[in-house]
PDB file of C-alpha atoms in Angstrom:
ATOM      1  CA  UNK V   1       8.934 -30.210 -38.614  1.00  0.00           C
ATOM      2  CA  UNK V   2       6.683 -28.808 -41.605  1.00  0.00           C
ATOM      3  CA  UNK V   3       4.698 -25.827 -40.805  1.00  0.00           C
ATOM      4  CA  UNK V   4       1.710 -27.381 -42.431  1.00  0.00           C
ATOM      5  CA  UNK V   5       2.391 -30.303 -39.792  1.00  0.00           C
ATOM      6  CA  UNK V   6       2.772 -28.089 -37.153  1.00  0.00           C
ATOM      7  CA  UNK V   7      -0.001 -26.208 -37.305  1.00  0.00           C
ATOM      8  CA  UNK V   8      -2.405 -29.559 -37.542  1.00  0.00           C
ATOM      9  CA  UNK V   9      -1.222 -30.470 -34.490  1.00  0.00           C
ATOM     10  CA  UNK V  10      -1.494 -27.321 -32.362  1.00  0.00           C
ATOM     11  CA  UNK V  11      -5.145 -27.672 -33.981  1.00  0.00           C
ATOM     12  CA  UNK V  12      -5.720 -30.967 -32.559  1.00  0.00           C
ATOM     13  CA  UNK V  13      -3.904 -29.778 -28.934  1.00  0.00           C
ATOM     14  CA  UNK V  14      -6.078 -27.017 -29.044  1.00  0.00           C
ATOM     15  CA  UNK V  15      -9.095 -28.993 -29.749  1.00  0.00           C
ATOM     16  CA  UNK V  16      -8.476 -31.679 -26.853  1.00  0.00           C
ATOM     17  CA  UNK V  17      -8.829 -29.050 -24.377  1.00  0.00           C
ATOM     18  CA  UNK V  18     -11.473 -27.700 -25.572  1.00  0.00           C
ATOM     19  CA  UNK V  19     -13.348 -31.023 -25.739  1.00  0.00           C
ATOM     20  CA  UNK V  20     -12.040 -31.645 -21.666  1.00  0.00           C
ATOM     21  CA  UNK V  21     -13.349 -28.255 -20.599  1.00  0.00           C
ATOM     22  CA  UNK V  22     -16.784 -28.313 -22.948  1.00  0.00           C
ATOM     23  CA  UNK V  23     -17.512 -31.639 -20.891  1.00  0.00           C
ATOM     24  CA  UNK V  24     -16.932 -29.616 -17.658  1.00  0.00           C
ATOM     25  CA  UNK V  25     -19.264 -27.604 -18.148  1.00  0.00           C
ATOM     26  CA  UNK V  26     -17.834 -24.481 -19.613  1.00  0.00           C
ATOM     27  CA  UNK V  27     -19.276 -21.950 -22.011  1.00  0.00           C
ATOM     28  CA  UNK V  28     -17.817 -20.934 -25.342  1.00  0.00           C
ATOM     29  CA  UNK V  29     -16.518 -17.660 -24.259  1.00  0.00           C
ATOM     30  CA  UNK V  30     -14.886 -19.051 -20.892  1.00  0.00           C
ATOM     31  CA  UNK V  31     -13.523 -21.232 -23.185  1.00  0.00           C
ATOM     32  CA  UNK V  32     -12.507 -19.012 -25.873  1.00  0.00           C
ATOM     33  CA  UNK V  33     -10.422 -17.063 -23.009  1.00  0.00           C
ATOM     34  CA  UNK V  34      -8.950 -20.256 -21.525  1.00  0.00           C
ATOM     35  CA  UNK V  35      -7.599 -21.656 -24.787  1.00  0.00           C
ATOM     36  CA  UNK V  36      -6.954 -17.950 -26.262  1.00  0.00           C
ATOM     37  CA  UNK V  37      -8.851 -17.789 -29.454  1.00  0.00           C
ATOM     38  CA  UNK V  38     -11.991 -15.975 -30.473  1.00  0.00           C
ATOM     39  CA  UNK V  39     -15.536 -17.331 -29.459  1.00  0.00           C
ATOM     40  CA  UNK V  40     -16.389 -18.453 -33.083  1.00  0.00           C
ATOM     41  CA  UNK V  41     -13.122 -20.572 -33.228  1.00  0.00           C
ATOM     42  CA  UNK V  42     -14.115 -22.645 -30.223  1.00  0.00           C
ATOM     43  CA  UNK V  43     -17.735 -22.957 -31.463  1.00  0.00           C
ATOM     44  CA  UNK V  44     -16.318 -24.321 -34.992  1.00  0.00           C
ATOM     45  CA  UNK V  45     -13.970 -26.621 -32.650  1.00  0.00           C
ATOM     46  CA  UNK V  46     -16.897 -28.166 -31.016  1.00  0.00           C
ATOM     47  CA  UNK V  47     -19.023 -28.879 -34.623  1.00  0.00           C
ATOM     48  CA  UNK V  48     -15.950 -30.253 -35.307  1.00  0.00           C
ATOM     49  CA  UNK V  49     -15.356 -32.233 -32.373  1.00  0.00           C
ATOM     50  CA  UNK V  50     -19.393 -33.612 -31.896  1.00  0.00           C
ATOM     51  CA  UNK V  51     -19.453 -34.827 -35.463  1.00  0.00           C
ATOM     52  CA  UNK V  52     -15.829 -37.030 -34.425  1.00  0.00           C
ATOM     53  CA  UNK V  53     -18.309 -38.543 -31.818  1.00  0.00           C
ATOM     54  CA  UNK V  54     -20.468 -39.307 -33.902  1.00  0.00           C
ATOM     55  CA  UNK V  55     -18.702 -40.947 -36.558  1.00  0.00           C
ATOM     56  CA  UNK V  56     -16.463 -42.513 -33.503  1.00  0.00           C
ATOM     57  CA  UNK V  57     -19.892 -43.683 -32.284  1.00  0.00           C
ATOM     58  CA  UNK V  58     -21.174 -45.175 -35.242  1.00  0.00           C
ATOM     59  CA  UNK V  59     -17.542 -47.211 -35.446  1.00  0.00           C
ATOM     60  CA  UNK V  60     -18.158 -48.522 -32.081  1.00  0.00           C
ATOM     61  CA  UNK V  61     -21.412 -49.405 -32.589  1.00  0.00           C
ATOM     62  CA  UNK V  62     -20.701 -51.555 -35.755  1.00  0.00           C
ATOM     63  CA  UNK V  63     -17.891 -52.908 -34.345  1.00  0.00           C
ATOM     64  CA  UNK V  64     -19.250 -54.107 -31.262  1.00  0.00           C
ATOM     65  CA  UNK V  65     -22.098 -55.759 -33.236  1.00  0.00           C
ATOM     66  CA  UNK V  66     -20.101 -57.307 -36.017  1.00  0.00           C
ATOM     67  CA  UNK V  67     -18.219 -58.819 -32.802  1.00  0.00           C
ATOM     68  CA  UNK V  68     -21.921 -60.013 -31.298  1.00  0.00           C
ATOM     69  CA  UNK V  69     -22.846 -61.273 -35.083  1.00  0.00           C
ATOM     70  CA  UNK V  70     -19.440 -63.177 -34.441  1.00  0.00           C
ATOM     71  CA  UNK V  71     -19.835 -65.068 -31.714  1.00  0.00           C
ATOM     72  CA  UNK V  72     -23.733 -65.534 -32.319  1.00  0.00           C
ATOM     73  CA  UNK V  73     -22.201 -67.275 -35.536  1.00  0.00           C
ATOM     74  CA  UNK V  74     -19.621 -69.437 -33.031  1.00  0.00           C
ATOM     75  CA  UNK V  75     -22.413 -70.584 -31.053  1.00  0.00           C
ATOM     76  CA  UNK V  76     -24.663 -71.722 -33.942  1.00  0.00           C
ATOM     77  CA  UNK V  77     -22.294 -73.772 -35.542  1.00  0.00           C
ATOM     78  CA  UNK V  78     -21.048 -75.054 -32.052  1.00  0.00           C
ATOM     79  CA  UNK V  79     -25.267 -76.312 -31.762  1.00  0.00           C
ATOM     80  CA  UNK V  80     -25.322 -77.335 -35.151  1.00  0.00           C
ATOM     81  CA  UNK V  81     -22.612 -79.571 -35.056  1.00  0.00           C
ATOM     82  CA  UNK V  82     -23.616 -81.156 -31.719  1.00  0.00           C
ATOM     83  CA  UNK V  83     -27.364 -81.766 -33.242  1.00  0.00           C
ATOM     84  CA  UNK V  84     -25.440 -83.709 -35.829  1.00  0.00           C
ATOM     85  CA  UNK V  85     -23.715 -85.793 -32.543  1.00  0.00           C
ATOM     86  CA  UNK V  86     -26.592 -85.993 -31.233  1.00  0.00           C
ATOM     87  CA  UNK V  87     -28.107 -87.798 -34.160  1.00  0.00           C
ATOM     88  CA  UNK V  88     -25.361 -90.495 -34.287  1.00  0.00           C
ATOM     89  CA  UNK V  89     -26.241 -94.192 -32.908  1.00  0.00           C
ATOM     90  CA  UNK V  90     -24.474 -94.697 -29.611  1.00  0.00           C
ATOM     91  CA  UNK V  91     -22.381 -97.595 -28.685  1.00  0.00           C
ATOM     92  CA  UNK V  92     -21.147 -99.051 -25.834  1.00  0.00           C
ATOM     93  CA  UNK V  93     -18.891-101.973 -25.318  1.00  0.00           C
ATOM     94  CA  UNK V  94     -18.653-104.669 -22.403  1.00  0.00           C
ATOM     95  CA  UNK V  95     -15.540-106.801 -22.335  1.00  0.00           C
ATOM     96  CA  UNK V  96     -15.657-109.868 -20.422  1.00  0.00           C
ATOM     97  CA  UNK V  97     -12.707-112.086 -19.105  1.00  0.00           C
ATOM     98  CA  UNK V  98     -12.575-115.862 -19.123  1.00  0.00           C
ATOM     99  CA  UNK V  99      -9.700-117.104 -18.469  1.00  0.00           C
ATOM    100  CA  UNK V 100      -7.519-114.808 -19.930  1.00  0.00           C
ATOM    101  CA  UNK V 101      -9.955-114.866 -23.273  1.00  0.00           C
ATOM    102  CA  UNK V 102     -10.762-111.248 -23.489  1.00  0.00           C
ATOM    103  CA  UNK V 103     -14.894-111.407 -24.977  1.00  0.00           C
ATOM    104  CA  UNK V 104     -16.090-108.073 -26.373  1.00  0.00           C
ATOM    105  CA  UNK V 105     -19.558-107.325 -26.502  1.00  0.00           C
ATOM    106  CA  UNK V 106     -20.888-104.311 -28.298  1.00  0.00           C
ATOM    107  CA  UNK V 107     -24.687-102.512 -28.185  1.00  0.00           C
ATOM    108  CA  UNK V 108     -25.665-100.207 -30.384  1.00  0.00           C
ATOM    109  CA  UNK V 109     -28.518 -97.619 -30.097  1.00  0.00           C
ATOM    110  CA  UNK V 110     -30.140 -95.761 -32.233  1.00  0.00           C
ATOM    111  CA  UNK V 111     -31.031 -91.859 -31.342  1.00  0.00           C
ATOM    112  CA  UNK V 112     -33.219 -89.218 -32.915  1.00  0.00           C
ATOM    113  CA  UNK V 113     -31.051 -86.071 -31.623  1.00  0.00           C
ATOM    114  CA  UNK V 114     -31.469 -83.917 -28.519  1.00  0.00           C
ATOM    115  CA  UNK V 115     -33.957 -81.169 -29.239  1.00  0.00           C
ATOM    116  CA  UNK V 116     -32.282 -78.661 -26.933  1.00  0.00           C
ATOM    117  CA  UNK V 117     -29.449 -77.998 -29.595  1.00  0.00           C
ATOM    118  CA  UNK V 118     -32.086 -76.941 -32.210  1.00  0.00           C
ATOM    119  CA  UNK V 119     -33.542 -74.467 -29.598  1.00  0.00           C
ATOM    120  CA  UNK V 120     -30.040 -72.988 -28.876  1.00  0.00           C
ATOM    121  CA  UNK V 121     -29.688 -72.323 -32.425  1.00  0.00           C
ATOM    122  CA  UNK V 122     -32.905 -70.721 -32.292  1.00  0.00           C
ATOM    123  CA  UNK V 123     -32.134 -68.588 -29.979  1.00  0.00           C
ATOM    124  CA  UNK V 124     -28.879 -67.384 -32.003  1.00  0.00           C
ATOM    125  CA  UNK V 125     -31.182 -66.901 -35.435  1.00  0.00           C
ATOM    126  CA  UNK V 126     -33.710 -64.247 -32.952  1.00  0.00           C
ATOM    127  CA  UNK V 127     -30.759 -62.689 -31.717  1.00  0.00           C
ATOM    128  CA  UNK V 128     -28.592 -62.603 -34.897  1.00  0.00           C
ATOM    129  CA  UNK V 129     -31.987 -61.101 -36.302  1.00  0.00           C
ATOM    130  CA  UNK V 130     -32.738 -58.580 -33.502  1.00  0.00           C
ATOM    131  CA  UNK V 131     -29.134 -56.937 -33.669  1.00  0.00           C
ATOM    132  CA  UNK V 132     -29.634 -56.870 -37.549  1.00  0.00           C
ATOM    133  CA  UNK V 133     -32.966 -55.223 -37.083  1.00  0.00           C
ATOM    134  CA  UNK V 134     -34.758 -57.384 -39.178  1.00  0.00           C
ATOM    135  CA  UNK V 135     -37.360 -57.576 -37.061  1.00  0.00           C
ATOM    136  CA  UNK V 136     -38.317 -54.145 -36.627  1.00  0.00           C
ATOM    137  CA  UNK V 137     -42.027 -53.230 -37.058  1.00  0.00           C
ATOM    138  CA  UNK V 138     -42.498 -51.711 -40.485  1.00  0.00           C
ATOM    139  CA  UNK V 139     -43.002 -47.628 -40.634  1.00  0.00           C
ATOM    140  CA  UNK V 140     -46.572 -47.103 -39.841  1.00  0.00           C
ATOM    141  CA  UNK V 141     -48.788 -44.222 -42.013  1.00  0.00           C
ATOM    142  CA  UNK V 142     -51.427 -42.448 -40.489  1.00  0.00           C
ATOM    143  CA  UNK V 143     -54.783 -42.865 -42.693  1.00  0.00           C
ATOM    144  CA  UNK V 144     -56.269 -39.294 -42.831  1.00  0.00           C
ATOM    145  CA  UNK V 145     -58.947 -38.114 -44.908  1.00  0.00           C
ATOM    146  CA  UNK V 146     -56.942 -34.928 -46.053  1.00  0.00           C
ATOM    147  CA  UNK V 147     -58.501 -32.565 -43.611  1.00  0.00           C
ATOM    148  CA  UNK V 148     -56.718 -30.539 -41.256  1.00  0.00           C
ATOM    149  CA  UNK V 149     -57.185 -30.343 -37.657  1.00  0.00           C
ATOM    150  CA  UNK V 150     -59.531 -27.204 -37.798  1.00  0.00           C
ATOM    151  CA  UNK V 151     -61.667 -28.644 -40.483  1.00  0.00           C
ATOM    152  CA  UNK V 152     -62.254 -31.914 -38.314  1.00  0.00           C
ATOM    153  CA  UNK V 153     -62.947 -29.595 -35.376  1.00  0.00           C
ATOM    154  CA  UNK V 154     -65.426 -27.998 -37.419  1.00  0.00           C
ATOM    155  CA  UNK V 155     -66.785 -31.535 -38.541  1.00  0.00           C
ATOM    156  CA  UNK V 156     -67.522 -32.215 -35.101  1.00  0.00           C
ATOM    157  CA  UNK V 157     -69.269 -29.037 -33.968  1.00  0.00           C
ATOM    158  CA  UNK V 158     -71.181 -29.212 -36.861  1.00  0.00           C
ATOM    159  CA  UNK V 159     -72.443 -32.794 -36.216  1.00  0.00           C
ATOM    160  CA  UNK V 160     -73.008 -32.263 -32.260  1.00  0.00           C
ATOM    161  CA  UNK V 161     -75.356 -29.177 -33.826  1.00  0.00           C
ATOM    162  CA  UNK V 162     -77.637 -31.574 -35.529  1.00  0.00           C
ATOM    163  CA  UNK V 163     -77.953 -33.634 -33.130  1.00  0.00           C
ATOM    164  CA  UNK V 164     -78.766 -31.035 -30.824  1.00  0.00           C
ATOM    165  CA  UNK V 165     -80.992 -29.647 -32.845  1.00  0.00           C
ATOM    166  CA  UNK V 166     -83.021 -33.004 -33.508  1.00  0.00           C
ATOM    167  CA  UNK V 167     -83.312 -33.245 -29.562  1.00  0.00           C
ATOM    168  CA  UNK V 168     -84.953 -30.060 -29.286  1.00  0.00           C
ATOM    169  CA  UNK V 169     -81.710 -28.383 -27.037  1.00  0.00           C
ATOM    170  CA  UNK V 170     -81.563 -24.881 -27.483  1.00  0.00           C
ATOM    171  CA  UNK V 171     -78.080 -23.278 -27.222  1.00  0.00           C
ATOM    172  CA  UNK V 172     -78.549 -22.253 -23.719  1.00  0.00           C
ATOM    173  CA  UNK V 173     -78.713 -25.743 -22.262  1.00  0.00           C
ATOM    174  CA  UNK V 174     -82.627 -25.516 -21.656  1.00  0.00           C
ATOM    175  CA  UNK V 175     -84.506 -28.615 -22.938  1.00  0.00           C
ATOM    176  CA  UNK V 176     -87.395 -27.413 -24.803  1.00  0.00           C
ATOM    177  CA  UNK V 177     -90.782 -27.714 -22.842  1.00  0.00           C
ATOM    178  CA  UNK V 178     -91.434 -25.268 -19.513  1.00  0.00           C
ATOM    179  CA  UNK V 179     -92.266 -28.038 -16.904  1.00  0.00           C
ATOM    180  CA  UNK V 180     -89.026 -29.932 -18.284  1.00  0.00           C
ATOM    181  CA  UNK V 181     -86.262 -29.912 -15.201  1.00  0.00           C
ATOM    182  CA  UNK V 182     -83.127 -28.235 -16.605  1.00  0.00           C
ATOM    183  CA  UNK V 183     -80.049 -30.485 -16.727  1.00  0.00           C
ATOM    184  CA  UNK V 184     -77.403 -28.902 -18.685  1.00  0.00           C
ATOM    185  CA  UNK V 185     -75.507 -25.979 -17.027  1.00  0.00           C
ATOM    186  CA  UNK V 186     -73.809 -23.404 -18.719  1.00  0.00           C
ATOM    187  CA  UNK V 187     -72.645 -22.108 -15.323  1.00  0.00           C
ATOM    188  CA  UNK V 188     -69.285 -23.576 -13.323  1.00  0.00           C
ATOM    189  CA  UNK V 189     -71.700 -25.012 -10.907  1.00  0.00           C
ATOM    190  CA  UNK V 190     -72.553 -28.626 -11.923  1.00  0.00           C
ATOM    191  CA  UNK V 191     -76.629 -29.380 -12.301  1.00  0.00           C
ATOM    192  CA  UNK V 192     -78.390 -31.523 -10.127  1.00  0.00           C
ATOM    193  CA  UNK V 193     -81.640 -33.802 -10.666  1.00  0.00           C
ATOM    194  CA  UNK V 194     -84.081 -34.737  -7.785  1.00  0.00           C
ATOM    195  CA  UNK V 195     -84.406 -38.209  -7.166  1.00  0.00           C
ATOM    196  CA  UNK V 196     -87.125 -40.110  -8.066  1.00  0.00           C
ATOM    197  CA  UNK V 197     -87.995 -41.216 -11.653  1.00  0.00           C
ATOM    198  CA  UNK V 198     -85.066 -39.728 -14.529  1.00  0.00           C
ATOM    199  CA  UNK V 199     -86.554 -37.306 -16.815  1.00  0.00           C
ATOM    200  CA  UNK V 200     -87.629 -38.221 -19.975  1.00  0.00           C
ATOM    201  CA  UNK V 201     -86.132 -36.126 -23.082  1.00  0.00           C
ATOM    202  CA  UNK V 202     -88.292 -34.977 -25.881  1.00  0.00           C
ATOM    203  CA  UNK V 203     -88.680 -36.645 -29.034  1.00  0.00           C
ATOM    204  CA  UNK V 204     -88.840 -35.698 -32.285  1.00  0.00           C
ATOM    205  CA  UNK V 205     -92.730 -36.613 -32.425  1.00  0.00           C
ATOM    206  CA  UNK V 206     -93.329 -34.788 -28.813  1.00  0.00           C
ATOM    207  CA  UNK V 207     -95.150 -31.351 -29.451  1.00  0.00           C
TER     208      UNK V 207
END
């Protein structure tokens, strides 16, 4: 056996087990001791060895759809072609004996085609299109106005300022006025009102 041959395989042995005991749970250098090579070895074994899963995956995957796609296909021409049947005129014959004088009588009737074989093929054009991916909704953009989240933050505090301000709200939660019940709390305690009539807030025309 060529070396060069040799040594692929012992790679490949090698490789296998290091795949079983990866699943199980192992770490690289339990591995690396198991299998006797160094630590970087098995952790080049097992790039190696996730990106065969992948590309086995991928295989799979297109395999196992092309074979969907295929009998999709089977079933769509199987509809199509009993639409078409389903279209033709139907006849039916009634023979009739007199005295050994065989009478044949035929009746013919005209059809439109059974609708349910145009909603089976239907159904295979969604599905043919849904494994495809053809329906998939488009890659939505978020609309921003180039800002960043701090300068929107800032946006906002500054608007909430001036409007603040146009109340007549002083930073400390006190509505302006002294006989003016105070309703914003700066502490953890939450504010309470008295019943009766609501407060009325000042205006920008109130003195």
């Amino acid at each position: 056996m060529p070396a060069g041959l040799s040594k692929y395989l012992r790679i490949n042995i090698r490789r296998q087990r290091v795949a079983d005991l990866y699943l199980q749970g192992w770490t690289q250098q339990q591995i690396a001791v198991e299998v006797g090579v160094r630590q970087p070895t098995v952790s080049t074994d097992l790039k190696r060895i996730q990106m065969q899963w992948r590309e086995s995956a991928v295989r799979d995957f297109d395999l196992a759809r092309e074979v969907e796609i295929q009998k999709i296909d089977r079933v769509e021409r199987e509809s199509w072609a009993a639409w078409e049947r389903s279209k033709k005129p139907s006849q039916t014959a009634i023979t009739t004996d007199e005295t050994h004088q065989r009478k044949t009588r035929r009746h013919v009737k005209n059809q439109n085609g059974d609708p349910r074989y145009l909603e089976q093929v239907n159904k295979c054009i969604a599905s043919r299109r849904a494994l495809l991916g053809l329906d998939a909704p488009s890659r939505m953009e978020i609309e921003t106005d180039g800002t960043n989240p701090e300068q929107r933050r800032d946006r906002v505090v500054t608007i909430l300022a001036a409007l603040r301000d146009r109340r007549g709200t002083p930073d400390n939660g006190e509505l302006s006025g002294d006989s003016e019940p105070r309703l914003l709390c700066t502490d953890s305690q939450p504010g309470t009102v008295e019943a009766g009539q609501a407060p009325r807030l000042p205006g920008p025309g109130d003195s």
